[in-house]
Amino acid sequence: MIYMRVAVETMVLRDFMKVATPMVMEDIRYLIRKQQAVIQEPDFKPEQFYRLDAQMHSVWFEATKKQKLWEILQAQQLHYTRFRMLDFVTETDFTRIIKEHEEIFQLIEKKDVSALEEALKDHLYFSMKRMRHQIDVEYRDYFEEEDPEGKFDI
């Protein structure tokens, strides 16, 4: 599922760089600032960050008129969504995620396609790498075994 997100979001971000207006870029900047603020709240809950993260990714799809594709991805990736929620609940370094978002934002501004693709791939795969042991051992019952043909190494 992450491979699909990397493939789709890479193409969407390529398109986004061509159509991003100053207002849409400000929307993304604002969502990053909200992420920074929400993690400072005394009653912060990871679900709050998850919603802001999803909103930010959604902006790219909406700006490129691919909102329906985003909706299809969200509807078809129940297990990935479950993983992301588990990831956010066990994550302890939200500032790292925000820094990745800021880097992605800067690369969009620079229109640096190759660096952006690499940063996006790192961003989307990081959690899987971080949680590999927990997924294989502690949370194994929460996930279905992937068909070996579609499996990839992390």
PDB file of N, CA, C and O in Angstrom, residues 56-91:
ATOM      1  N   MET A  56      -3.167  17.941   4.816  1.00  0.00           N
ATOM      2  CA  MET A  56      -2.073  18.483   4.022  1.00  0.00           C
ATOM      3  C   MET A  56      -1.890  17.670   2.736  1.00  0.00           C
ATOM      4  O   MET A  56      -1.768  18.235   1.652  1.00  0.00           O
ATOM      5  N   HIS A  57      -1.872  16.352   2.864  1.00  0.00           N
ATOM      6  CA  HIS A  57      -1.732  15.508   1.680  1.00  0.00           C
ATOM      7  C   HIS A  57      -2.912  15.730   0.725  1.00  0.00           C
ATOM      8  O   HIS A  57      -2.746  15.769  -0.484  1.00  0.00           O
ATOM      9  N   SER A  58      -4.094  15.916   1.284  1.00  0.00           N
ATOM     10  CA  SER A  58      -5.298  16.123   0.480  1.00  0.00           C
ATOM     11  C   SER A  58      -5.233  17.404  -0.354  1.00  0.00           C
ATOM     12  O   SER A  58      -5.760  17.452  -1.466  1.00  0.00           O
ATOM     13  N   VAL A  59      -4.574  18.440   0.160  1.00  0.00           N
ATOM     14  CA  VAL A  59      -4.465  19.715  -0.561  1.00  0.00           C
ATOM     15  C   VAL A  59      -3.814  19.491  -1.926  1.00  0.00           C
ATOM     16  O   VAL A  59      -4.245  20.068  -2.927  1.00  0.00           O
ATOM     17  N   TRP A  60      -2.785  18.641  -1.969  1.00  0.00           N
ATOM     18  CA  TRP A  60      -2.101  18.385  -3.238  1.00  0.00           C
ATOM     19  C   TRP A  60      -3.059  17.793  -4.266  1.00  0.00           C
ATOM     20  O   TRP A  60      -3.050  18.175  -5.428  1.00  0.00           O
ATOM     21  N   PHE A  61      -3.877  16.862  -3.813  1.00  0.00           N
ATOM     22  CA  PHE A  61      -4.820  16.206  -4.729  1.00  0.00           C
ATOM     23  C   PHE A  61      -5.901  17.181  -5.180  1.00  0.00           C
ATOM     24  O   PHE A  61      -6.278  17.195  -6.352  1.00  0.00           O
ATOM     25  N   GLU A  62      -6.393  17.976  -4.251  1.00  0.00           N
ATOM     26  CA  GLU A  62      -7.435  18.940  -4.593  1.00  0.00           C
ATOM     27  C   GLU A  62      -6.921  19.984  -5.581  1.00  0.00           C
ATOM     28  O   GLU A  62      -7.599  20.318  -6.559  1.00  0.00           O
ATOM     29  N   ALA A  63      -5.727  20.490  -5.357  1.00  0.00           N
ATOM     30  CA  ALA A  63      -5.165  21.530  -6.225  1.00  0.00           C
ATOM     31  C   ALA A  63      -4.931  21.021  -7.645  1.00  0.00           C
ATOM     32  O   ALA A  63      -4.975  21.800  -8.597  1.00  0.00           O
ATOM     33  N   THR A  64      -4.683  19.720  -7.772  1.00  0.00           N
ATOM     34  CA  THR A  64      -4.441  19.140  -9.097  1.00  0.00           C
ATOM     35  C   THR A  64      -5.711  18.531  -9.681  1.00  0.00           C
ATOM     36  O   THR A  64      -5.652  17.828 -10.694  1.00  0.00           O
ATOM     37  N   LYS A  65      -6.833  18.797  -9.011  1.00  0.00           N
ATOM     38  CA  LYS A  65      -8.138  18.291  -9.455  1.00  0.00           C
ATOM     39  C   LYS A  65      -8.165  16.761  -9.489  1.00  0.00           C
ATOM     40  O   LYS A  65      -8.756  16.144 -10.364  1.00  0.00           O
ATOM     41  N   LYS A  66      -7.532  16.165  -8.483  1.00  0.00           N
ATOM     42  CA  LYS A  66      -7.502  14.710  -8.345  1.00  0.00           C
ATOM     43  C   LYS A  66      -8.062  14.289  -6.987  1.00  0.00           C
ATOM     44  O   LYS A  66      -7.670  13.278  -6.418  1.00  0.00           O
ATOM     45  N   GLN A  67      -8.997  15.088  -6.468  1.00  0.00           N
ATOM     46  CA  GLN A  67      -9.593  14.811  -5.164  1.00  0.00           C
ATOM     47  C   GLN A  67     -10.282  13.450  -5.149  1.00  0.00           C
ATOM     48  O   GLN A  67     -10.230  12.739  -4.158  1.00  0.00           O
ATOM     49  N   LYS A  68     -10.902  13.078  -6.259  1.00  0.00           N
ATOM     50  CA  LYS A  68     -11.563  11.771  -6.327  1.00  0.00           C
ATOM     51  C   LYS A  68     -10.548  10.645  -6.147  1.00  0.00           C
ATOM     52  O   LYS A  68     -10.828   9.643  -5.480  1.00  0.00           O
ATOM     53  N   LEU A  69      -9.358  10.801  -6.711  1.00  0.00           N
ATOM     54  CA  LEU A  69      -8.288   9.819  -6.543  1.00  0.00           C
ATOM     55  C   LEU A  69      -7.906   9.703  -5.071  1.00  0.00           C
ATOM     56  O   LEU A  69      -7.717   8.607  -4.546  1.00  0.00           O
ATOM     57  N   TRP A  70      -7.807  10.845  -4.370  1.00  0.00           N
ATOM     58  CA  TRP A  70      -7.502  10.828  -2.940  1.00  0.00           C
ATOM     59  C   TRP A  70      -8.583  10.061  -2.178  1.00  0.00           C
ATOM     60  O   TRP A  70      -8.295   9.249  -1.298  1.00  0.00           O
ATOM     61  N   GLU A  71      -9.842  10.319  -2.519  1.00  0.00           N
ATOM     62  CA  GLU A  71     -10.958   9.635  -1.861  1.00  0.00           C
ATOM     63  C   GLU A  71     -10.901   8.128  -2.109  1.00  0.00           C
ATOM     64  O   GLU A  71     -11.155   7.339  -1.195  1.00  0.00           O
ATOM     65  N   ILE A  72     -10.565   7.734  -3.326  1.00  0.00           N
ATOM     66  CA  ILE A  72     -10.436   6.303  -3.643  1.00  0.00           C
ATOM     67  C   ILE A  72      -9.296   5.686  -2.835  1.00  0.00           C
ATOM     68  O   ILE A  72      -9.449   4.604  -2.255  1.00  0.00           O
ATOM     69  N   LEU A  73      -8.164   6.375  -2.778  1.00  0.00           N
ATOM     70  CA  LEU A  73      -7.034   5.876  -1.985  1.00  0.00           C
ATOM     71  C   LEU A  73      -7.436   5.700  -0.523  1.00  0.00           C
ATOM     72  O   LEU A  73      -7.115   4.682   0.099  1.00  0.00           O
ATOM     73  N   GLN A  74      -8.123   6.687   0.020  1.00  0.00           N
ATOM     74  CA  GLN A  74      -8.530   6.609   1.427  1.00  0.00           C
ATOM     75  C   GLN A  74      -9.498   5.454   1.661  1.00  0.00           C
ATOM     76  O   GLN A  74      -9.394   4.746   2.657  1.00  0.00           O
ATOM     77  N   ALA A  75     -10.418   5.256   0.732  1.00  0.00           N
ATOM     78  CA  ALA A  75     -11.413   4.192   0.891  1.00  0.00           C
ATOM     79  C   ALA A  75     -10.797   2.799   0.721  1.00  0.00           C
ATOM     80  O   ALA A  75     -11.232   1.841   1.361  1.00  0.00           O
ATOM     81  N   GLN A  76      -9.791   2.677  -0.127  1.00  0.00           N
ATOM     82  CA  GLN A  76      -9.212   1.377  -0.451  1.00  0.00           C
ATOM     83  C   GLN A  76      -8.073   0.964   0.465  1.00  0.00           C
ATOM     84  O   GLN A  76      -7.566  -0.133   0.354  1.00  0.00           O
ATOM     85  N   GLN A  77      -7.672   1.810   1.348  1.00  0.00           N
ATOM     86  CA  GLN A  77      -6.488   1.467   2.132  1.00  0.00           C
ATOM     87  C   GLN A  77      -6.785   1.367   3.623  1.00  0.00           C
ATOM     88  O   GLN A  77      -6.118   1.953   4.443  1.00  0.00           O
ATOM     89  N   LEU A  78      -7.761   0.571   3.953  1.00  0.00           N
ATOM     90  CA  LEU A  78      -8.137   0.376   5.349  1.00  0.00           C
ATOM     91  C   LEU A  78      -6.941  -0.057   6.193  1.00  0.00           C
ATOM     92  O   LEU A  78      -6.690   0.486   7.267  1.00  0.00           O
ATOM     93  N   HIS A  79      -6.178  -1.022   5.699  1.00  0.00           N
ATOM     94  CA  HIS A  79      -5.046  -1.520   6.481  1.00  0.00           C
ATOM     95  C   HIS A  79      -3.961  -0.455   6.619  1.00  0.00           C
ATOM     96  O   HIS A  79      -3.338  -0.330   7.668  1.00  0.00           O
ATOM     97  N   TYR A  80      -3.736   0.315   5.573  1.00  0.00           N
ATOM     98  CA  TYR A  80      -2.729   1.369   5.649  1.00  0.00           C
ATOM     99  C   TYR A  80      -3.170   2.456   6.634  1.00  0.00           C
ATOM    100  O   TYR A  80      -2.371   2.961   7.416  1.00  0.00           O
ATOM    101  N   THR A  81      -4.457   2.787   6.608  1.00  0.00           N
ATOM    102  CA  THR A  81      -4.981   3.769   7.548  1.00  0.00           C
ATOM    103  C   THR A  81      -4.824   3.244   8.971  1.00  0.00           C
ATOM    104  O   THR A  81      -4.430   3.989   9.879  1.00  0.00           O
ATOM    105  N   ARG A  82      -5.106   1.975   9.174  1.00  0.00           N
ATOM    106  CA  ARG A  82      -4.923   1.359  10.494  1.00  0.00           C
ATOM    107  C   ARG A  82      -3.452   1.452  10.908  1.00  0.00           C
ATOM    108  O   ARG A  82      -3.136   1.785  12.041  1.00  0.00           O
ATOM    109  N   PHE A  83      -2.558   1.186   9.982  1.00  0.00           N
ATOM    110  CA  PHE A  83      -1.126   1.288  10.260  1.00  0.00           C
ATOM    111  C   PHE A  83      -0.748   2.721  10.621  1.00  0.00           C
ATOM    112  O   PHE A  83      -0.022   2.967  11.571  1.00  0.00           O
ATOM    113  N   ARG A  84      -1.247   3.693   9.851  1.00  0.00           N
ATOM    114  CA  ARG A  84      -0.899   5.085  10.116  1.00  0.00           C
ATOM    115  C   ARG A  84      -1.378   5.519  11.496  1.00  0.00           C
ATOM    116  O   ARG A  84      -0.676   6.225  12.210  1.00  0.00           O
ATOM    117  N   MET A  85      -2.577   5.094  11.891  1.00  0.00           N
ATOM    118  CA  MET A  85      -3.060   5.446  13.221  1.00  0.00           C
ATOM    119  C   MET A  85      -2.186   4.796  14.292  1.00  0.00           C
ATOM    120  O   MET A  85      -1.839   5.433  15.283  1.00  0.00           O
ATOM    121  N   LEU A  86      -1.812   3.544  14.086  1.00  0.00           N
ATOM    122  CA  LEU A  86      -0.919   2.858  15.021  1.00  0.00           C
ATOM    123  C   LEU A  86       0.422   3.582  15.077  1.00  0.00           C
ATOM    124  O   LEU A  86       0.990   3.799  16.153  1.00  0.00           O
ATOM    125  N   ASP A  87       0.902   3.996  13.934  1.00  0.00           N
ATOM    126  CA  ASP A  87       2.169   4.719  13.855  1.00  0.00           C
ATOM    127  C   ASP A  87       2.089   6.023  14.648  1.00  0.00           C
ATOM    128  O   ASP A  87       2.961   6.337  15.448  1.00  0.00           O
ATOM    129  N   PHE A  88       1.031   6.797  14.446  1.00  0.00           N
ATOM    130  CA  PHE A  88       0.907   8.068  15.143  1.00  0.00           C
ATOM    131  C   PHE A  88       0.740   7.878  16.649  1.00  0.00           C
ATOM    132  O   PHE A  88       1.208   8.688  17.436  1.00  0.00           O
ATOM    133  N   VAL A  89       0.075   6.797  17.051  1.00  0.00           N
ATOM    134  CA  VAL A  89      -0.106   6.536  18.471  1.00  0.00           C
ATOM    135  C   VAL A  89       1.228   6.159  19.120  1.00  0.00           C
ATOM    136  O   VAL A  89       1.488   6.498  20.270  1.00  0.00           O
ATOM    137  N   THR A  90       2.107   5.466  18.385  1.00  0.00           N
ATOM    138  CA  THR A  90       3.395   5.032  18.952  1.00  0.00           C
ATOM    139  C   THR A  90       4.530   6.013  18.645  1.00  0.00           C
ATOM    140  O   THR A  90       5.605   5.870  19.204  1.00  0.00           O
ATOM    141  N   GLU A  91       4.292   6.974  17.782  1.00  0.00           N
ATOM    142  CA  GLU A  91       5.327   7.955  17.417  1.00  0.00           C
ATOM    143  C   GLU A  91       5.648   8.846  18.620  1.00  0.00           C
ATOM    144  O   GLU A  91       4.765   9.235  19.365  1.00  0.00           O
TER     145      GLU A  91
END
